[in-house]
PDB file of C-alpha atoms in Angstrom:
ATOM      1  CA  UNK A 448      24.554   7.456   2.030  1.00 45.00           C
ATOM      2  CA  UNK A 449      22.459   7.205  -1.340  1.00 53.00           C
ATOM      3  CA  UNK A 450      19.966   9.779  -1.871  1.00 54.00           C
ATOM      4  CA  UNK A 451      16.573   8.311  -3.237  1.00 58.00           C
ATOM      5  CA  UNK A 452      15.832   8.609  -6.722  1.00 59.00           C
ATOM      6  CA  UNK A 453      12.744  10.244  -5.954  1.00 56.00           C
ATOM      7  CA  UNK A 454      13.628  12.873  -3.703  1.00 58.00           C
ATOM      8  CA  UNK A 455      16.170  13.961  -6.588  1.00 51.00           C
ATOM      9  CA  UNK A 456      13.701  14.218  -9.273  1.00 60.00           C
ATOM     10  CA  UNK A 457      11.342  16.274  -6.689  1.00 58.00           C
ATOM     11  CA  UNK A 458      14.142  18.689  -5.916  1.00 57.00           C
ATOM     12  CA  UNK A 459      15.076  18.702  -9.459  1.00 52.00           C
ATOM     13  CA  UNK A 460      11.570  19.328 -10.353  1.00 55.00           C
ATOM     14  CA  UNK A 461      10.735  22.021  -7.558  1.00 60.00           C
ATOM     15  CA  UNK A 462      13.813  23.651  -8.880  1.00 57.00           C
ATOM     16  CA  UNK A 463      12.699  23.494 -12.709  1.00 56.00           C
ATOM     17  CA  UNK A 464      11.138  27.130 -12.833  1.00 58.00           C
ATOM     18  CA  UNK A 465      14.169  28.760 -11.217  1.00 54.00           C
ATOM     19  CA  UNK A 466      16.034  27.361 -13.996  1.00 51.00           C
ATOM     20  CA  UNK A 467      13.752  27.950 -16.338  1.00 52.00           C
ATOM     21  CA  UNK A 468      13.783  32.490 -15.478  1.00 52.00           C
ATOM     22  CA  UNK A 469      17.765  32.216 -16.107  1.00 59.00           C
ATOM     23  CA  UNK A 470      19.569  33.856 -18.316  1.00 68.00           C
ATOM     24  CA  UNK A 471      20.701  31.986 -22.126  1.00 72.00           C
ATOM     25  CA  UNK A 472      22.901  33.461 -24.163  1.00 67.00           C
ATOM     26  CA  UNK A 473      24.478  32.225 -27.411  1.00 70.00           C
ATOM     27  CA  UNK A 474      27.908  32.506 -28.351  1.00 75.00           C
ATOM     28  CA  UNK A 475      29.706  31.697 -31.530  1.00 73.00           C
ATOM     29  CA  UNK A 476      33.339  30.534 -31.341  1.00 72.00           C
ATOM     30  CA  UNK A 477      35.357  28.995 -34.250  1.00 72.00           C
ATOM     31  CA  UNK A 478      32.528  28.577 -36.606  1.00 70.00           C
ATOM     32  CA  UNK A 479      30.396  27.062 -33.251  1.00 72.00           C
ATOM     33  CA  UNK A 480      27.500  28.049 -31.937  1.00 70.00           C
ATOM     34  CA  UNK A 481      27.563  27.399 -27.852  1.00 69.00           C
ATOM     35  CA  UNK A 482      24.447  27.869 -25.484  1.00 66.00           C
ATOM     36  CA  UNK A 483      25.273  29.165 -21.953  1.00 69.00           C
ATOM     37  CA  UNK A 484      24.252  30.406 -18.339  1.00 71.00           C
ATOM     38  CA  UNK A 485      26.662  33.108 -19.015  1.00 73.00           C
ATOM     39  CA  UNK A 486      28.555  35.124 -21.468  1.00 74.00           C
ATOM     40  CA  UNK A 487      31.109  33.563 -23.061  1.00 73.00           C
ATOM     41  CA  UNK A 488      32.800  36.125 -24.700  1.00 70.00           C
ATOM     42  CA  UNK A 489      32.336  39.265 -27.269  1.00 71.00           C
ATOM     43  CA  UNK A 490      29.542  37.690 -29.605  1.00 70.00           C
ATOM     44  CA  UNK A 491      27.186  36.684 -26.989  1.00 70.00           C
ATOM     45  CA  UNK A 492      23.598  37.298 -27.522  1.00 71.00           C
ATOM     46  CA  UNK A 493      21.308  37.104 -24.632  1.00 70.00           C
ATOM     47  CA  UNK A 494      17.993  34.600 -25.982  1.00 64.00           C
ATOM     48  CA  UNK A 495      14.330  35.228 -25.249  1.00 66.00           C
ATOM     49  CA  UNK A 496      12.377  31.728 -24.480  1.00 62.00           C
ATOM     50  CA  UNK A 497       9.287  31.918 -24.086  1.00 59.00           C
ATOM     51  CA  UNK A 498       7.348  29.481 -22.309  1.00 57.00           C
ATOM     52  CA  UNK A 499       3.734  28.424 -22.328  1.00 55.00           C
ATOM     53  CA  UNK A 500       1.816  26.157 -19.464  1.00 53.00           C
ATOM     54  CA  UNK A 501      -1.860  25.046 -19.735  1.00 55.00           C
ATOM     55  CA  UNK A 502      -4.244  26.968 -17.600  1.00 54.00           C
ATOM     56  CA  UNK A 503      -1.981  29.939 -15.953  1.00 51.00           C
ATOM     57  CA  UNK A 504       0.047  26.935 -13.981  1.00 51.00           C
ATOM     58  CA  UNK A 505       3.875  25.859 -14.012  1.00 55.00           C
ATOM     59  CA  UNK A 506       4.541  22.861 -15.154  1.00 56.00           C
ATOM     60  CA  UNK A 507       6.727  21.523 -12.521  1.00 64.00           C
ATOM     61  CA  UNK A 508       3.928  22.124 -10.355  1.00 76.00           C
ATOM     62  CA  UNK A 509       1.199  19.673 -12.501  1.00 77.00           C
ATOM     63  CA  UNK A 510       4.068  17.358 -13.172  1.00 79.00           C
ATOM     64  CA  UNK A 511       4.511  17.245  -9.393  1.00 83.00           C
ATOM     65  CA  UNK A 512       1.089  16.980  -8.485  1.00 83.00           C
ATOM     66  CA  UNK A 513       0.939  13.991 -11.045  1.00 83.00           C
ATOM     67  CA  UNK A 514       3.896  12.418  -9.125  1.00 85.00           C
ATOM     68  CA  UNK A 515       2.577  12.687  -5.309  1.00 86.00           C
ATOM     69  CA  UNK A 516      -0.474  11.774  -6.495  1.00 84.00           C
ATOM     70  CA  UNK A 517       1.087   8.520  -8.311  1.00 85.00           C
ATOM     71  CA  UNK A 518       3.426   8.133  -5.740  1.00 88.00           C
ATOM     72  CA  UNK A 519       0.462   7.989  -2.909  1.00 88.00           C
ATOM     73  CA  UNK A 520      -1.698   5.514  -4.806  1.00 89.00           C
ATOM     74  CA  UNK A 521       1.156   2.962  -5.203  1.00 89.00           C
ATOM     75  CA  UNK A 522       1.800   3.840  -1.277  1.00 91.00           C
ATOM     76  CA  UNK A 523      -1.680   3.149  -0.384  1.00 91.00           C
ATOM     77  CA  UNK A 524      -1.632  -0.079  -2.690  1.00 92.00           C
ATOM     78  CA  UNK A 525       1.027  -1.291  -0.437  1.00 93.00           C
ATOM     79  CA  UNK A 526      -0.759  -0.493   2.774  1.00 94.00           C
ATOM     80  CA  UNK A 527      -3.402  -2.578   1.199  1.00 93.00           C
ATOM     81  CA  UNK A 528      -1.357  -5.583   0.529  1.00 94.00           C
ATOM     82  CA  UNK A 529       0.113  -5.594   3.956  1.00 95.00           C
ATOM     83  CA  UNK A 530      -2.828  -5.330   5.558  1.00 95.00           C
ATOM     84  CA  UNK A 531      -4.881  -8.223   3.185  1.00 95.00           C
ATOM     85  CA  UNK A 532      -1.564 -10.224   4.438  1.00 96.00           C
ATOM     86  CA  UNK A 533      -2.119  -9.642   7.761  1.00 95.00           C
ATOM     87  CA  UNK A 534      -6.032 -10.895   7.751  1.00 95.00           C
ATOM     88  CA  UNK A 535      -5.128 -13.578   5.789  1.00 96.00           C
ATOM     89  CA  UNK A 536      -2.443 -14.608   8.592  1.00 97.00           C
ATOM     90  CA  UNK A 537      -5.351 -13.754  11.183  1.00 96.00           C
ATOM     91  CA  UNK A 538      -7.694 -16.158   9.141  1.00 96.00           C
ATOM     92  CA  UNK A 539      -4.930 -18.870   9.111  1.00 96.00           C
ATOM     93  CA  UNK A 540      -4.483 -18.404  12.762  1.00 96.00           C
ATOM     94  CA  UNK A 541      -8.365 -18.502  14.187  1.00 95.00           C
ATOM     95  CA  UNK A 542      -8.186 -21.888  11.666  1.00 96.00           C
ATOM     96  CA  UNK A 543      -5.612 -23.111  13.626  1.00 96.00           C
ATOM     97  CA  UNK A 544      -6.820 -21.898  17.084  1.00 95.00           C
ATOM     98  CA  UNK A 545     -10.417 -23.773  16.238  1.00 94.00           C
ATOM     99  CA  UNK A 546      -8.797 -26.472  15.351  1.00 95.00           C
ATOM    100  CA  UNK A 547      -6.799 -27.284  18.599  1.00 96.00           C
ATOM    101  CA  UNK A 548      -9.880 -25.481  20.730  1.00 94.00           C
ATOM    102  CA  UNK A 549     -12.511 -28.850  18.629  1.00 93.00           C
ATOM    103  CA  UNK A 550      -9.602 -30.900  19.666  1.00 93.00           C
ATOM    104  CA  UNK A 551      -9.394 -30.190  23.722  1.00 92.00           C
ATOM    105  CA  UNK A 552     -13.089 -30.545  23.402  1.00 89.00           C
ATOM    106  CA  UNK A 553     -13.667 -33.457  21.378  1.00 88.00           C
ATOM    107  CA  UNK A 554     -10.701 -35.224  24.008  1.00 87.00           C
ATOM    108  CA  UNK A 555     -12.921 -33.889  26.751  1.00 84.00           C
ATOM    109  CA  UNK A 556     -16.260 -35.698  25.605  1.00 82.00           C
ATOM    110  CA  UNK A 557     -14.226 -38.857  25.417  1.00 80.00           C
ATOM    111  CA  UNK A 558     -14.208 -39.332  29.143  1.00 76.00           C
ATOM    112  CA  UNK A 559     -17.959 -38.602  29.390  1.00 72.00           C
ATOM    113  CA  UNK A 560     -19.357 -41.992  31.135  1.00 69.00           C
ATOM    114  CA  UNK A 561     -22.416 -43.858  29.438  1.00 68.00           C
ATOM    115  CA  UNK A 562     -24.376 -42.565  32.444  1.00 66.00           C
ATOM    116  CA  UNK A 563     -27.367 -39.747  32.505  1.00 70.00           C
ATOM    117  CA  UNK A 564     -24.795 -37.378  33.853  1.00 74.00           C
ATOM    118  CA  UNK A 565     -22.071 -38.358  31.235  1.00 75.00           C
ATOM    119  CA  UNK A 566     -24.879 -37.677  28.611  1.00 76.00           C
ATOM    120  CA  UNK A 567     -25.531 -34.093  30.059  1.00 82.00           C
ATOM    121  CA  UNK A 568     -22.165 -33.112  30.233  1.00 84.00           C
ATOM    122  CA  UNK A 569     -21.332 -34.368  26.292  1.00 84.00           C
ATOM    123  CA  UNK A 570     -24.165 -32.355  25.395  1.00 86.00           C
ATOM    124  CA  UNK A 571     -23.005 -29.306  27.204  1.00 88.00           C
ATOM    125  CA  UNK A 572     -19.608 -29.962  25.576  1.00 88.00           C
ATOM    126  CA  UNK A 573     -21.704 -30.411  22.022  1.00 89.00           C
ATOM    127  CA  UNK A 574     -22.885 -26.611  22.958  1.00 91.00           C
ATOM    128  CA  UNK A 575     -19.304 -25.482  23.811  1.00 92.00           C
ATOM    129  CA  UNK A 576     -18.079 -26.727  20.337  1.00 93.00           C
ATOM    130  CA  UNK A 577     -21.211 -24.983  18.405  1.00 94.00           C
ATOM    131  CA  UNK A 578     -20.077 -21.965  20.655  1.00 94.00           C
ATOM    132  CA  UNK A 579     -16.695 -21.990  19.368  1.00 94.00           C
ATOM    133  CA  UNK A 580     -17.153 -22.680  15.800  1.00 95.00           C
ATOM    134  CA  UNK A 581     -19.641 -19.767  15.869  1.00 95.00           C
ATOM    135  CA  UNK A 582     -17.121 -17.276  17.369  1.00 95.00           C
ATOM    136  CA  UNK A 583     -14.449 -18.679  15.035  1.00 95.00           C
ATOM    137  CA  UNK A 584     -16.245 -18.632  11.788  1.00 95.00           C
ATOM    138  CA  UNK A 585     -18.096 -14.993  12.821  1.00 95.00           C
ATOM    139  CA  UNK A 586     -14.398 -13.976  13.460  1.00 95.00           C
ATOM    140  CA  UNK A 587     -13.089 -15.273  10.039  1.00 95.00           C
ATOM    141  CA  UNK A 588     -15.964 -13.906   7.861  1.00 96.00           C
ATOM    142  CA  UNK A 589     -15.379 -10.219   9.422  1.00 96.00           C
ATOM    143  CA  UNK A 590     -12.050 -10.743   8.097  1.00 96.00           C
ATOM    144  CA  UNK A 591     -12.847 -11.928   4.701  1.00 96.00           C
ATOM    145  CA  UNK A 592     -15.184  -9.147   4.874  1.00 96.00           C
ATOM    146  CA  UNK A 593     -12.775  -6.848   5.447  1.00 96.00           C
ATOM    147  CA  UNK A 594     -10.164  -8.436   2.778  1.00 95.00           C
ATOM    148  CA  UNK A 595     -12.802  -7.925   0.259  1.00 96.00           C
ATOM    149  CA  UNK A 596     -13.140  -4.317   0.675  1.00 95.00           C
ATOM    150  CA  UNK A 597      -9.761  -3.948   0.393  1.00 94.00           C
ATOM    151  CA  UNK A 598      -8.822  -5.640  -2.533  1.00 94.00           C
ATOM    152  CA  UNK A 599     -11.770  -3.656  -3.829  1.00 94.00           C
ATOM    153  CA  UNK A 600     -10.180  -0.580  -3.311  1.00 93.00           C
ATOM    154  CA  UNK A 601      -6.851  -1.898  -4.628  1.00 92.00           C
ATOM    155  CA  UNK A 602      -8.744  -1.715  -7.392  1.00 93.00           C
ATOM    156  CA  UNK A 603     -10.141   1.374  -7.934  1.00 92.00           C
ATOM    157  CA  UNK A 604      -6.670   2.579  -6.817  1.00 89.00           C
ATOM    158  CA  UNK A 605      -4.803   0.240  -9.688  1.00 87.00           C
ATOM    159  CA  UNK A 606      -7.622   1.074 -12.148  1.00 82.00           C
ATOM    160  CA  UNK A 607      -8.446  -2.606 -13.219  1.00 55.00           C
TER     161      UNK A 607
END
């Protein structure tokens, strides 16, 4: 079993200021200077680092902080894609649906008789198909409504 990428660099990085209090020391050996967690022998001398960070704060934590908050925008970029996929496949599908609902109608008016009643019930059919494109194309625009205001956020998110 591989372990992610990122989860390695966030352990790595949430173990940065542990590493960071331990000991140094310098050694020289044959002419050699050598840098280690330990001493390595008679002429080790333990090193002072000093470190710095901006505003009181590690900087594994900000460097974290950078990353979740990175690694949550792309995330909810993503989601956004997905979900403008999705109404786009919704929008395809009420197409589809009005489509084959026109159809069983217009099939339907074909058998209305050249009669008074015949007349009545193609114009009730008439209503049915205003009905349904109605519904269909209230349905659709919701869901270009809603694609817009995602790809809006996508981006603010993406900062273009």
């Amino acid at each position: 079993m591989k372990i992610p990428t990122l989860f390695l660099t966030l352990v790595l990085l949430a173990l940065l200021p542990a590493l960071a209090s331990a000991d140094i020391f310098k050694c020289t050996d044959q002419g050699k200077t050598l840098y280690a967690d330990k001493p390595c022998g008679n002429s080790a001398q333990k090193m002072t680092i000093i470190t710095t960070t901006p505003s009181g704060q590690g900087l594994a934590t900000e460097s974290m902080k950078a990353m979740s908050a990175t690694l949550s925008r792309d995330r909810r970029t993503k989601e956004i894609e997905r979900e403008i996929e999705s109404l786009q496949e919704n929008i395809r599908t009420f197409l589809t649906d009005l489509d084959q609902e026109l159809a069983r109608l217009k099939n339907k008016k074909r058998y209305a008789n050249n009669n008074l009643a015949g007349a009545t019930w193609e114009e009730s059919i008439s209503s049915e198909m205003e009905a349904v494109t109605a519904s269909y194309t209230s349905k659709i625009d919701t869901a270009n409504r809603q694609i817009d205001r995602l790809e809006a956020e996508r981006e603010r998110l993406t900062g273009q």
